[in-house]
Amino acid sequence: IIFGKTKPVHKPIQFIDRVRAQVTAATDTSVGTITLAEKAKLITGVFGVLAQDNVLTTAEELLGFFRLASDDVKLPPAEFPFQTAYSAGLGALINVHSNDVRFIIPVNIPVEGGARIDCFSDLNTAVTNAAEILIGITYE
């Protein structure tokens, strides 16, 4: 995934901000807004965590995407997959070990200090027990 004028590369994290919410809906749902520091000049990474601690009921296979939007920063397209998926009825991870490693997707997005980034989640199915959503941005 490439954003900006140059290919993104992993960089040491200087700043990191995040928002979180509990979500049950299978629609584009606001998770929160991140306001970057006034010294911010470049978004270097994004990450989204989907966690289901409660039991999933039958036919609630769970996966999804997170989306970023802003009036201050040009972001399209800014939709990324969550890093986990759950099978129905068991709450078990699919193709991920039980202590899944959080990863940051490298991006290279120039920003103005103090920019506001709106964060959204979109699950593939509505769930009976709320899923925990965490969306984060790393920047310098």
XYZ file of C-alpha atoms in Angstrom:
140
model
C 0.000 0.000 0.000
C 1.552 3.289 -1.061
C 0.397 6.750 -0.071
C 2.220 9.977 -0.761
C 4.977 10.727 -3.230
C 7.458 8.060 -2.133
C 7.314 4.396 -1.135
C 6.669 4.039 2.609
C 9.248 2.285 4.756
C 9.083 1.144 8.370
C 10.416 3.877 10.644
C 10.882 4.053 14.397
C 7.709 5.251 16.076
C 7.969 8.837 17.292
C 4.321 9.475 18.141
C 1.309 7.206 18.322
C -2.340 8.064 18.926
C -5.341 5.764 19.013
C -9.092 5.587 19.490
C -11.197 2.661 20.619
C -14.834 1.649 20.865
C -17.143 -1.322 21.233
C -18.999 -2.086 18.002
C -21.869 -4.441 17.184
C -23.088 -3.075 13.819
C -22.202 -4.254 10.334
C -22.212 -0.709 8.995
C -19.692 2.105 8.718
C -19.434 3.062 12.411
C -17.538 5.985 13.915
C -14.874 4.853 16.380
C -13.542 8.325 17.187
C -11.346 11.201 16.045
C -7.580 11.475 16.439
C -6.103 14.975 16.610
C -2.421 14.887 15.645
C 0.153 16.901 17.569
C 0.936 20.414 16.322
C 4.449 19.225 15.375
C 3.128 16.401 13.142
C 4.389 16.415 9.555
C 4.068 12.824 8.287
C 1.817 9.839 9.061
C 4.168 6.840 8.975
C 1.813 3.990 9.851
C -1.730 2.885 10.626
C -3.114 -0.127 12.465
C -6.473 -1.583 13.367
C -7.199 -4.206 15.981
C -10.429 -6.192 16.098
C -10.831 -8.237 19.276
C -13.745 -10.417 20.331
C -13.494 -11.463 23.964
C -17.070 -12.678 24.216
C -18.668 -15.689 22.582
C -19.713 -15.384 18.955
C -23.025 -17.003 18.187
C -23.659 -19.247 15.181
C -23.211 -17.510 11.793
C -21.265 -14.604 13.306
C -17.939 -15.123 11.560
C -16.217 -11.847 12.278
C -13.804 -9.802 10.205
C -13.767 -6.253 8.950
C -12.037 -3.117 7.770
C -11.182 0.234 9.265
C -11.320 3.509 7.393
C -9.720 6.920 7.905
C -11.187 10.214 6.708
C -10.276 13.855 7.218
C -11.150 17.362 6.108
C -7.526 18.354 6.872
C -5.593 15.603 5.055
C -6.045 14.007 1.631
C -6.513 10.314 2.447
C -8.418 8.440 -0.289
C -8.425 5.516 -0.441
C -7.793 4.889 3.234
C -9.434 1.563 4.006
C -7.412 -1.179 5.651
C -8.174 -4.703 6.928
C -8.243 -5.551 10.619
C -5.509 -8.045 11.445
C -7.704 -10.781 12.906
C -10.717 -12.882 11.910
C -12.936 -15.074 14.078
C -14.858 -18.236 13.262
C -18.525 -18.590 14.191
C -19.655 -19.967 17.499
C -16.199 -20.572 18.939
C -14.584 -17.162 19.278
C -11.471 -18.838 17.829
C -9.032 -16.991 15.610
C -8.760 -18.094 11.990
C -5.181 -18.395 10.679
C -3.741 -16.408 13.586
C -2.145 -17.745 16.755
C -3.748 -16.924 20.103
C -1.199 -14.214 20.925
C -1.472 -12.379 17.635
C 1.222 -9.808 16.954
C 0.080 -6.250 16.321
C 1.454 -4.914 13.068
C 1.633 -1.413 11.672
C 0.912 -0.862 7.981
C 3.556 1.580 6.700
C 2.243 4.660 4.882
C 3.768 7.964 3.841
C 1.118 10.670 4.178
C 2.177 14.318 4.584
C 0.051 16.176 7.159
C -0.344 19.566 8.769
C 0.175 19.748 12.518
C -3.068 19.542 14.467
C -4.903 17.671 11.682
C -7.998 15.742 12.734
C -8.401 12.166 11.476
C -11.813 10.498 11.774
C -11.708 6.719 12.282
C -14.438 4.262 11.263
C -14.951 0.503 11.398
C -17.008 -1.736 9.148
C -17.656 -5.311 10.279
C -18.780 -8.017 7.868
C -21.679 -9.008 10.145
C -23.553 -7.620 13.119
C -22.571 -9.355 16.349
C -24.577 -10.084 19.484
C -21.650 -9.388 21.810
C -19.760 -6.185 21.054
C -16.346 -6.400 19.402
C -13.508 -4.224 20.698
C -12.071 -1.957 18.007
C -8.755 -0.093 18.328
C -7.520 2.136 15.501
C -4.147 3.859 15.663
C -1.877 6.197 13.743
C 1.892 6.576 14.055
C 3.488 9.811 12.917
C 6.510 12.063 13.107
